[in-house]
Amino acid sequence: MTEQTRARAAGPRMGTRFRDWRLSGPYDAVVIGSGMGGLSTAAFLSELGWKVAVLEQHYTAGGYTHSYEREGYEWDVGLHYVGDMHDGAQPRKVMDFLTDGQVQWASMGPVYDRFVMGDQRYDARAGWSAWREEMLRRFPGEARAIDRYLALLRQVNKALPMFSMARVLPAGAQRWLKPVLKLMLPSTMTRTTAEVLAGITDNAELKAVLTAQWGDYGLPPSQSAFMMHAIVASHYMHGGYYPVGGSWRIAEAMLPRIRSTGGDVFTYARVEQILVEQGQVAGVRMADGTRIDCKCVVSGAGVMNTFGALVAPEVAQRAGYSDRLKRVKPSAAHLGVYIGLRRTAEELGLPKSNLWVYPSHDHEGAMARHMADSSQPFPVVYISFPSAKDPDFVRRHPGKATIEIVAPTNYDWFKRWEGSTWGQRGDDYDAFKASLGERLMEVLYAQMPQLRGQVDYMEVSTPLSTNWFAGYQRGELYGLDHSPQRFQQDWLGPRTAIPGLWLTGQDVLSCGITGAAMSGMLTATAVAGWRRMGPLMGRVMGGRAQPAVREPAASASPSTSKSSA
């Protein structure tokens, strides 16, 4: 990549470039990572009067909600659509609080997902009734199975608040509550999706369609927890939504609240180590050697990075995390293709709905074959049309349109280039990456032949790109695998065994923008205590969180007030 191209590569940037002389401590809390989990934790604590420093290693804040520009085009890197953003939904209320109501949400219309399996197409329609009617139209003899499936989704979602809030409790309380939860929570939550569906139908085609969103959490039905499947399927039942102006607007709208109590959001701020002294967190040491003292550190870097890299090995070993990390594994790596076209979405006939393209109805076999042999067809190809979803896109980029493609891949195919520099990985890497990109483009052209010859710009990202910019070691998109075993790990929650160290983000609850935002609320509750967060959560869920009276930071300082359940 030339220097001229690099100069044009920057997109919307949020945050202040880190310099030690810009620190305005002491801080009540330090948050590592400015993804949705980190920013939401910081925002909730700031609303309670805390002074928070957010440290982001990338050139912009936002994590997977950030956008970037190249050659006059703009793409999102992680957010492609969000559910439950209709008026009155709890996730919408949380998002409105976090963004101070500054982000609008555009509906994707009556069909949010379209699944292509071989020569068959299936639509996911917005609304529980509309979704059911469409499934009954395609599978008229499966009414009982479809109704049972919808009942199971509702059952899991009814139990989810109890499961989530239990994660906030201290370890002792969790042990006491565990047998109670085992009796009260549905057993389907920790069974595989395939096992649960096998109990309601033997129709292979129906099961393939019901699980066609597995790309939203990265595991095919035989490996994913039904709990995760139910969260995702229910999340979109009221339709898909897109942030007007692009996903970067979310972080942009969240930063003022953090700064309102004297906090800072720093970019180019790579943390080298979480400092633990005399058994207690003491702060962080930056890559440039700067030490930031703080007795409350929240890591949104993921559990693999936190306990495998940021915490000293002997500290992680002593706290039991060396063994605990062996019980979980990272989610699938992915490829991304970012496409720019010199005509509008309307002129090109681009839909608002997503396309999910599968080689057949056999999700398991397709995944296994591709992971064993890169020449095999991609097991799923997700295609998003952000310029069609965003009503503001044509104002910002007149005469242009964009498309984004995501597909799973095998990280091992890229291991030989580990440690190389982005943009300088060599001709063999560029050739391999280009070949994968061209194959994904052919999948797009097969579905939308009118786009052939219309592409002005195209680039491909690999798991190494994700590692470079987002810090995920194996280029994973969804943090930890969402398997049944993952959801049985009681230690995966906001609290850690190291006093003063807390977790937030996808690994605390579940993947996705909403899952990470909710994790921020859970982490803030664990850190500040129910007594402090309860009234704020009441205002948020009641839609009365703006404006709020902020208490002085001193009265909320973690150094003077222990978190309580």
XYZ file of C-alpha atoms in Angstrom:
565
model
C 0.000 0.000 0.000
C 1.402 3.380 -0.988
C 1.713 6.301 1.403
C -0.861 8.155 -0.685
C -3.310 5.287 -0.277
C -2.592 5.113 3.439
C -3.409 8.799 3.737
C -6.803 8.115 2.194
C -7.408 5.054 4.357
C -8.477 6.901 7.468
C -12.143 6.952 8.279
C -14.032 8.773 11.000
C -11.758 8.904 14.045
C -12.896 9.238 17.644
C -10.724 9.627 20.704
C -7.547 11.480 21.639
C -4.125 10.187 20.634
C -2.365 8.906 23.729
C 0.505 10.907 25.200
C 1.568 10.600 28.822
C 1.245 14.355 29.327
C -2.405 14.192 28.276
C -3.357 11.961 31.195
C -5.636 13.793 33.624
C -5.644 11.281 36.483
C -6.088 10.059 39.039
C -8.841 7.952 37.516
C -11.522 5.995 39.342
C -11.356 3.271 36.690
C -9.247 2.339 33.686
C -10.980 0.478 30.842
C -8.905 -1.490 28.326
C -10.511 -1.464 24.901
C -13.113 0.839 23.390
C -15.404 -1.735 21.855
C -19.071 -1.727 22.780
C -18.393 -3.478 26.079
C -15.635 -1.104 27.145
C -17.460 2.065 26.129
C -20.755 0.996 27.703
C -19.028 0.122 30.990
C -17.284 3.498 30.954
C -20.527 5.297 30.106
C -22.497 3.711 32.938
C -19.724 4.369 35.470
C -19.416 7.944 34.222
C -23.141 8.438 34.757
C -22.503 7.492 38.384
C -19.855 10.192 38.599
C -16.739 8.097 38.052
C -13.761 9.505 36.190
C -12.780 6.862 33.642
C -9.860 6.481 31.234
C -10.533 4.294 28.189
C -7.411 2.930 26.473
C -7.727 1.839 22.837
C -4.768 0.432 20.880
C -6.329 1.235 17.460
C -6.302 4.637 15.768
C -9.986 5.161 16.567
C -12.417 4.270 19.304
C -15.348 1.972 18.674
C -13.970 -1.560 18.323
C -16.220 -3.528 15.976
C -18.525 -0.498 15.675
C -15.897 1.635 13.955
C -15.977 2.436 10.248
C -13.183 3.125 7.807
C -12.809 4.871 4.471
C -10.795 4.021 1.404
C -10.839 5.671 -2.017
C -13.884 7.733 -1.072
C -15.933 4.755 0.179
C -16.988 3.963 3.742
C -17.502 0.540 5.318
C -18.387 -0.878 8.715
C -16.048 -3.533 10.062
C -18.300 -5.380 12.502
C -21.809 -4.010 12.775
C -24.028 -5.069 9.876
C -27.460 -5.031 11.461
C -28.950 -4.894 14.946
C -32.214 -6.271 16.297
C -34.565 -5.051 19.016
C -34.159 -1.399 18.057
C -37.904 -0.843 17.734
C -39.536 1.634 20.103
C -40.023 0.289 23.605
C -37.540 -2.591 23.344
C -35.154 -2.827 26.292
C -31.997 -2.957 24.114
C -33.236 0.200 22.347
C -33.650 1.938 25.703
C -30.113 0.964 26.682
C -28.750 2.151 23.345
C -30.649 5.440 23.594
C -29.135 6.001 27.021
C -25.613 5.153 25.893
C -25.811 7.408 22.834
C -27.830 10.146 24.552
C -30.537 9.572 21.952
C -28.262 10.872 19.204
C -28.333 7.740 17.027
C -31.357 7.009 14.868
C -32.183 3.510 13.657
C -33.463 2.728 10.171
C -35.612 -0.357 9.673
C -34.462 -2.853 7.055
C -38.059 -3.480 6.069
C -40.290 -6.567 6.131
C -37.532 -9.022 5.136
C -34.299 -8.683 7.113
C -32.554 -11.946 6.128
C -32.790 -13.963 2.908
C -31.286 -17.457 2.939
C -30.102 -19.122 -0.261
C -29.496 -22.872 -0.039
C -28.689 -24.471 -3.346
C -31.514 -23.385 -5.661
C -33.950 -22.571 -2.816
C -34.599 -19.176 -1.192
C -36.207 -18.519 2.177
C -37.168 -15.212 3.791
C -37.016 -14.223 7.459
C -39.844 -11.739 7.899
C -40.066 -9.110 10.635
C -42.579 -9.777 13.412
C -43.253 -13.020 15.259
C -46.554 -13.543 13.434
C -45.166 -12.635 10.022
C -42.166 -14.899 10.576
C -44.436 -17.781 11.575
C -46.744 -17.275 8.593
C -43.799 -17.324 6.176
C -42.427 -20.521 7.697
C -45.860 -22.144 7.540
C -46.147 -21.127 3.891
C -42.857 -22.903 3.127
C -43.467 -25.834 5.481
C -47.255 -26.303 5.681
C -46.988 -29.703 7.344
C -44.710 -28.492 10.156
C -47.029 -26.193 12.137
C -46.519 -28.118 15.374
C -42.719 -28.058 15.074
C -42.661 -24.349 14.177
C -44.879 -23.418 17.115
C -42.807 -25.544 19.469
C -39.654 -23.862 18.172
C -41.087 -20.386 18.813
C -42.153 -21.455 22.299
C -38.607 -22.616 23.048
C -37.203 -19.270 21.880
C -39.545 -17.445 24.261
C -38.683 -19.844 27.079
C -34.954 -19.117 26.771
C -35.493 -15.378 26.533
C -37.687 -15.402 29.620
C -34.870 -17.112 31.535
C -32.067 -14.950 30.157
C -32.329 -12.058 32.681
C -31.966 -14.504 35.576
C -28.974 -16.186 33.911
C -27.367 -12.804 33.165
C -27.830 -11.220 36.580
C -26.505 -14.345 38.289
C -23.190 -13.628 36.543
C -22.930 -10.371 38.501
C -22.923 -12.126 41.883
C -19.730 -12.896 43.835
C -18.387 -16.436 43.563
C -19.830 -17.507 46.925
C -23.325 -16.370 46.036
C -23.031 -18.035 42.625
C -22.175 -21.368 44.245
C -25.198 -21.079 46.527
C -27.474 -20.142 43.621
C -26.199 -22.752 41.167
C -28.537 -25.602 42.202
C -31.468 -23.168 42.206
C -30.640 -22.027 38.681
C -30.310 -25.608 37.536
C -33.919 -26.192 38.596
C -35.300 -22.926 37.247
C -33.464 -22.497 33.932
C -34.616 -24.570 30.948
C -32.299 -27.450 30.098
C -32.328 -26.379 26.449
C -30.051 -23.448 27.265
C -26.950 -25.615 27.554
C -27.792 -28.266 24.980
C -26.651 -27.954 21.394
C -28.945 -26.370 18.857
C -28.976 -29.589 16.837
C -30.039 -31.644 19.862
C -32.916 -29.322 20.679
C -34.210 -29.178 17.112
C -33.955 -32.959 16.762
C -36.549 -33.140 19.519
C -39.144 -31.145 17.612
C -38.762 -32.218 13.955
C -36.958 -34.654 11.687
C -37.384 -32.388 8.650
C -33.783 -31.673 7.604
C -34.763 -28.786 5.338
C -36.732 -27.044 8.095
C -33.880 -27.503 10.571
C -31.448 -26.009 8.056
C -33.660 -22.937 7.619
C -34.268 -22.483 11.365
C -30.505 -22.469 11.947
C -29.572 -20.395 8.903
C -28.391 -17.492 11.084
C -25.604 -19.573 12.598
C -23.118 -17.239 10.959
C -24.290 -14.561 13.414
C -22.593 -16.462 16.233
C -20.053 -18.548 14.343
C -20.923 -22.178 15.107
C -23.005 -24.692 13.137
C -25.944 -26.352 14.943
C -24.113 -29.418 16.275
C -21.604 -27.207 18.118
C -23.589 -24.131 19.213
C -25.498 -23.731 22.463
C -29.236 -23.433 21.865
C -29.152 -20.529 24.309
C -27.007 -18.545 21.871
C -29.154 -19.562 18.926
C -32.307 -18.486 20.758
C -30.788 -15.126 21.706
C -29.930 -14.348 18.087
C -33.140 -15.684 16.532
C -35.319 -13.765 19.015
C -33.176 -10.653 18.729
C -34.161 -10.204 15.079
C -37.796 -11.298 15.315
C -38.931 -7.673 15.241
C -36.720 -7.029 12.219
C -33.257 -5.697 11.514
C -32.120 -2.115 12.002
C -29.151 -0.053 10.915
C -27.655 3.085 12.561
C -28.342 6.121 10.386
C -25.027 7.662 9.362
C -23.008 4.455 9.850
C -21.922 2.362 12.807
C -19.209 4.814 13.855
C -21.950 7.187 15.004
C -22.481 4.957 18.040
C -19.029 5.520 19.551
C -19.113 9.179 18.550
C -22.304 9.652 20.561
C -20.992 7.742 23.602
C -17.763 9.648 24.167
C -19.269 12.916 25.543
C -20.767 11.151 28.568
C -17.373 9.659 29.467
C -15.699 13.034 29.133
C -18.426 14.832 31.090
C -16.956 13.687 34.426
C -13.361 14.425 33.435
C -12.713 11.080 31.788
C -10.593 10.431 28.704
C -10.773 8.153 25.666
C -7.293 7.559 24.274
C -6.326 5.938 20.973
C -2.921 4.539 19.995
C -2.938 3.511 23.666
C -1.645 -0.047 23.790
C -1.585 -1.610 27.249
C 1.409 -3.867 27.800
C 0.516 -5.251 31.208
C -2.116 -5.112 33.919
C -0.143 -4.473 37.089
C -0.917 -6.644 40.105
C 0.936 -5.835 43.322
C 0.466 -7.592 46.657
C -2.453 -9.528 45.206
C -4.374 -6.425 44.114
C -4.625 -4.580 40.803
C -2.468 -1.463 40.914
C -2.952 -0.073 37.393
C -1.551 -0.656 33.914
C 1.753 -0.209 32.129
C 1.554 1.153 28.611
C 3.659 0.007 25.654
C 5.713 3.213 25.924
C 6.485 2.468 29.583
C 3.999 4.924 31.081
C 2.417 3.684 34.288
C -1.195 4.591 35.070
C -2.045 3.919 38.701
C -5.600 2.775 39.387
C -7.137 0.202 41.711
C -9.980 -0.591 39.309
C -9.123 -1.962 35.852
C -11.805 -3.254 33.481
C -10.613 -5.350 30.556
C -12.626 -5.461 27.360
C -9.791 -7.189 25.516
C -11.318 -10.678 25.829
C -10.402 -13.380 28.323
C -7.734 -14.908 26.063
C -5.877 -11.610 25.785
C -6.504 -10.587 29.387
C -5.226 -13.724 31.099
C -2.996 -14.971 28.307
C -1.103 -11.748 27.600
C -1.984 -8.749 29.783
C -1.780 -10.403 33.204
C 1.640 -11.744 34.144
C 1.791 -15.562 33.684
C 2.527 -16.258 37.332
C -0.429 -14.103 38.410
C -2.782 -15.831 35.966
C -1.520 -19.217 37.127
C -1.986 -18.354 40.797
C -5.535 -17.131 40.169
C -6.430 -20.323 38.309
C -6.822 -18.856 34.833
C -4.179 -20.989 33.153
C -6.445 -23.993 33.710
C -9.679 -22.126 33.068
C -8.579 -20.950 29.638
C -8.221 -24.580 28.575
C -11.993 -25.007 28.962
C -12.863 -22.398 26.346
C -11.638 -21.643 22.863
C -11.806 -18.716 20.441
C -14.597 -18.443 17.907
C -14.058 -18.918 14.191
C -11.758 -16.667 12.195
C -13.254 -14.811 9.270
C -12.625 -13.170 5.916
C -14.065 -9.818 4.896
C -14.533 -8.266 1.468
C -15.204 -4.530 1.157
C -16.618 -3.404 -2.173
C -17.159 0.058 -3.641
C -19.362 0.754 -6.662
C -19.752 3.980 -8.646
C -23.540 3.900 -8.780
C -26.141 4.264 -6.051
C -27.770 1.363 -4.248
C -31.067 2.269 -5.880
C -29.556 2.317 -9.373
C -27.914 -1.063 -8.787
C -30.987 -2.641 -7.236
C -29.282 -3.427 -3.929
C -31.643 -4.720 -1.212
C -31.803 -3.715 2.427
C -32.098 -7.354 3.463
C -29.003 -9.471 4.038
C -28.136 -12.421 1.844
C -26.922 -15.660 3.414
C -25.621 -18.024 0.741
C -25.101 -21.727 1.532
C -23.935 -24.460 -0.850
C -26.668 -26.783 0.458
C -28.859 -27.510 3.480
C -26.001 -29.452 5.110
C -24.421 -26.828 7.384
C -22.291 -29.336 9.298
C -20.841 -31.097 6.275
C -20.141 -27.861 4.411
C -18.281 -26.413 7.405
C -16.204 -29.555 7.949
C -15.264 -29.878 4.286
C -14.209 -26.251 3.929
C -12.167 -26.170 7.134
C -10.279 -29.251 5.944
C -9.714 -27.960 2.411
C -9.700 -24.274 1.417
C -10.651 -25.165 -2.162
C -14.038 -26.470 -1.018
C -17.060 -24.119 -1.239
C -17.491 -21.649 1.592
C -19.934 -23.087 4.144
C -21.743 -19.751 4.397
C -21.276 -16.371 2.734
C -22.939 -13.382 4.359
C -23.572 -10.353 2.125
C -24.612 -6.961 3.522
C -25.614 -3.794 1.658
C -24.962 -0.890 4.050
C -25.489 1.820 1.448
C -29.032 0.484 0.926
C -29.722 0.192 4.664
C -28.510 3.691 5.550
C -30.822 6.490 4.330
C -28.027 8.993 4.938
C -25.412 7.201 2.812
C -26.262 8.896 -0.475
C -25.871 12.323 1.142
C -22.393 11.484 2.414
C -21.310 9.563 -0.681
C -23.379 10.696 -3.669
C -23.321 8.416 -6.704
C -21.740 5.518 -4.759
C -22.688 2.280 -3.062
C -20.936 -0.280 -0.875
C -21.221 -3.993 -0.160
C -19.632 -6.075 2.592
C -19.051 -9.832 2.546
C -18.130 -12.014 5.534
C -17.234 -15.711 5.496
C -15.650 -18.115 8.001
C -12.116 -19.305 7.402
C -9.418 -21.444 8.969
C -6.807 -19.450 10.873
C -4.185 -22.152 10.313
C -4.059 -21.222 6.625
C -2.584 -17.847 7.635
C -0.210 -18.903 10.420
C 2.921 -18.696 8.285
C 2.437 -14.921 8.039
C 1.987 -14.412 11.791
C 3.969 -11.472 13.103
C 4.205 -9.742 9.729
C 3.251 -6.094 9.275
C -0.106 -5.059 7.850
C 0.280 -3.990 4.221
C 3.736 -5.623 4.010
C 3.042 -9.355 4.271
C 4.510 -10.319 0.893
C 3.379 -11.320 -2.589
C 2.408 -14.877 -1.617
C 0.062 -13.584 1.089
C -1.427 -11.013 -1.273
C -2.000 -13.682 -3.932
C -3.683 -16.083 -1.489
C -5.858 -13.325 -0.102
C -6.814 -12.165 -3.598
C -7.802 -15.693 -4.649
C -10.145 -16.005 -1.677
C -11.582 -12.577 -2.409
C -12.274 -13.432 -6.042
C -14.092 -16.612 -5.023
C -16.292 -14.638 -2.667
C -16.975 -12.103 -5.420
C -18.175 -14.929 -7.652
C -20.668 -15.907 -4.943
C -21.949 -12.318 -5.025
C -22.179 -12.242 -8.818
C -24.085 -15.525 -8.869
C -26.788 -13.901 -6.740
C -26.631 -10.427 -8.291
C -25.295 -10.716 -11.855
C -26.064 -7.043 -12.565
C -23.058 -6.116 -10.394
C -20.478 -7.710 -12.675
C -18.448 -4.920 -14.253
C -19.761 -2.327 -11.771
C -17.093 -2.704 -9.063
C -14.796 0.296 -8.696
C -12.842 -0.843 -5.624
C -12.449 -4.053 -3.655
C -10.211 -5.199 -0.821
C -10.012 -8.281 1.361
C -9.344 -8.629 5.081
C -8.096 -11.823 6.707
C -7.771 -13.057 10.305
C -4.384 -11.313 10.404
C -6.101 -8.012 9.619
C -8.469 -8.563 12.541
C -5.533 -9.356 14.797
C -3.691 -6.213 13.683
C -6.565 -3.789 14.205
C -8.777 -5.434 16.845
C -6.218 -7.449 18.820
C -7.967 -10.829 18.562
C -5.088 -13.304 18.376
C -6.683 -15.732 15.907
C -8.764 -13.198 14.000
C -11.976 -14.283 15.695
C -15.103 -12.211 15.193
C -17.173 -13.289 18.201
C -14.714 -13.629 21.083
C -15.121 -17.086 22.622
C -16.950 -19.955 20.954
C -20.635 -19.958 21.926
C -20.737 -23.654 22.760
C -22.677 -25.314 25.609
C -19.422 -25.708 27.528
C -18.712 -21.980 27.313
C -22.036 -21.107 28.966
C -21.353 -23.547 31.799
C -18.231 -21.655 32.874
C -19.325 -19.800 36.008
C -16.103 -17.789 36.021
C -17.075 -16.061 32.772
C -18.637 -12.922 34.137
C -17.700 -9.384 35.170
C -15.855 -10.482 38.324
C -12.422 -12.088 38.372
C -10.367 -13.860 41.010
C -7.929 -10.928 41.009
C -9.146 -8.092 43.258
C -9.610 -4.890 41.286
C -9.750 -6.595 37.868
C -13.061 -6.834 36.026
C -14.182 -8.064 32.610
C -16.542 -6.648 30.022
C -17.417 -7.305 26.378
C -18.508 -10.302 24.316
C -16.972 -12.904 26.621
C -19.000 -11.784 29.647
C -22.427 -12.577 28.194
C -22.736 -13.092 24.438
C -21.478 -11.830 21.118
C -22.848 -8.953 19.104
C -23.275 -5.226 19.624
C -26.256 -5.624 21.940
C -24.633 -8.456 23.888
C -21.530 -6.342 24.453
C -23.617 -3.308 25.457
C -25.533 -5.397 27.987
C -22.246 -6.756 29.323
C -21.213 -3.173 30.021
C -24.305 -2.696 32.150
C -23.624 -5.952 34.032
C -19.984 -5.026 34.615
C -20.857 -1.554 35.855
C -23.350 -3.166 38.239
C -20.727 -5.568 39.567
C -18.156 -2.793 39.980
C -20.366 -0.087 41.495
C -22.855 -2.336 43.267
C -26.599 -2.929 42.965
C -27.402 -0.045 45.287
C -25.772 2.453 42.957
C -26.710 0.924 39.630
C -30.263 -0.108 40.501
C -31.802 3.383 40.326
C -29.876 4.164 37.124
C -31.041 0.944 35.477
C -34.571 1.838 36.498
C -34.278 5.194 34.764
C -32.743 3.609 31.667
C -35.412 0.928 31.311
C -38.098 3.448 32.080
C -36.775 5.734 29.363
C -36.045 8.459 31.919
C -32.254 8.342 31.928
C -31.843 11.723 30.222
C -30.847 13.948 31.807
C -29.499 12.368 34.969
C -28.026 13.989 38.042
C -24.416 12.937 38.373
C -22.892 12.401 41.770
C -19.338 13.555 42.464
C -16.665 11.039 41.504
C -15.194 11.007 44.993
C -18.332 9.496 46.511
C -18.303 6.696 43.950
C -14.610 5.926 44.117
C -13.864 2.202 44.068
C -10.980 2.784 46.447
C -13.397 3.853 49.187
C -16.456 1.721 48.451
C -16.465 -2.032 47.991
C -18.747 -3.475 45.355
C -21.599 -5.416 46.874
C -24.156 -7.834 45.595
